[in-house]
Every structure is written in structure tokens, then in C-alpha cells.
Steps between C-alpha positions, in 0.01 A plus 500: 500500500714758678606641163134535398412685822800728453395578144146582615632731774725679252209541258266636769770734629557631150129568455484684833806710415357584158167592660667725757709667231185558293317652797802719576509625139125572512543692824791695353296577188203610709725722710654654187154567359400669825816713497440598136139593574610706800756685285230578243270632773781712646573649158132576447478669839808708418350611167178598676687681776366263766693344787250238615246255358245765399526432128166591343294218357537527120156348450331802662370738233562836666279789385719754325419871514648744250410848379345371177252289697419791732438727201263247345293463819499877561371576149221246552408674827533857368141542369377453858681814620544723195138613450567504129815714522799411284815360656769764474790335684583217737799360690530144633725370776517163674610394849374344822239736648360291786795305638401154374810466277286497185543757226214753495456807279398863487378708204516879496269628225391831354172557313433771247245738656178581319358848448262427787797428728643842418167678523582711198741716701844621404689307769476158337577180691797325340417144607265313729730257677470201727666185628393137469663246733504130411580213734625155408293206632757247384325420174354832384503877551199658668417867547557598862426873484436792267565852623493851354601651833873539434497677165696804613434864419320680220820607328698175532368161593687238701673232295595144591875449536552162664400230747769445763465267801123508470482880481362678192688822420332785314679817397333832432506875554349724765454876521742746647363829630570675169386228258200571276224239492623363171856440601601340835878475539579314824595135447309257722500127570185317608533155656214251493449148629229244438340441840203264524463530121479879518756751374607703803743790527796474734546814708 
């Protein structure tokens, strides 16, 4: 009888030891999986240049803005502002214009003047220019403002150069005291911002 009890105790002890070893292995495996997952996350953060847990959700379909898209939308909008004039030139640039960390856009365009624009005179207008600002809502581009106010002078219109830190830079020419009307020679820079969805010049 004592031998039977001893055998039962040994058997139960063996089962308990095996169970504990199994649980320990499972815990070790779980810990290794956690460590591996943490390493993968750290590598991903390093690739993205991030130091904390701000990894973007890959399931979010972020609206992408590029110059080709801006051109397409601008050309669709053009008949509303051209009054039938032909497009002579345009320049597109993209950047955040309103501080919401979304990519917006600006188009600097020039229209071919008609004979009515020039009034039949000898001093013909080279281009009728303007700016169209687009803002990004997160899923589409919308027109924020259209302005012909910053075209420059008769002899040389302002031209879009870049968007930098939310500021739109235009370069052009102004008149010196000796310049004829056709030919301004002083280089100028005009700075604009988009304030309350309106293009505004910085003084």
C-alpha cells in the first residue's frame, strides 16, 4: 500500500513538474515574441526617423498632392477665369500654405492677351497674369483664392519662384529712374501668404 501511494505521489509530482516546465517555456516564448515585435517596431521607427510610438497607421489612405494633379485641376478651372484667352504659360509649386501640415499648391499663370486687351495700341501687353491658390482638405484640393493683383509691371511680370515655410515668393523687375516703360531693370521679390483663404502681401 505504501509503495502504491509513493508511486502515485511520484506520478503527480512528475505531472506538476512537466506542467510548470511547459508554462515556463510558453512564458519564455511569449517574452521572445514580445522582444522580437519590439525590435521590429524600433527598426520601423528608425527608418521613419521617429523616436517614439507615432508610427503612422498604414491603413490610412493619405491624400497625395503632386504637380500633375494640381495642373489637372487648374486646367479644369481655367475657363472660369480666362474669358476665352489662351493659356500662354503657367508654373506650379506645392507646399503648406495655411499651417495645417497638409500640402497645398499655387499656380502662377499667364494668358495671351487679345486685341481688345491691347486696345490696338503699339505698347502691347505681353501677358495677363494671375495666381490661383489651392488648399488641401485632407481628401481633395479646393480653390482658396484667385488674384490678378500681384502681376508686376507692364514690362516684366512677377513670376513664381517657390513656397518656403508657408510664404510664396515671386520675383520680378521694377523701374529705375532711367528705365523706359518697356524695360524695368531693378530686381524685386514679392512675398505673399494665404491668410483667411486670401492671398496677402507681406510688407
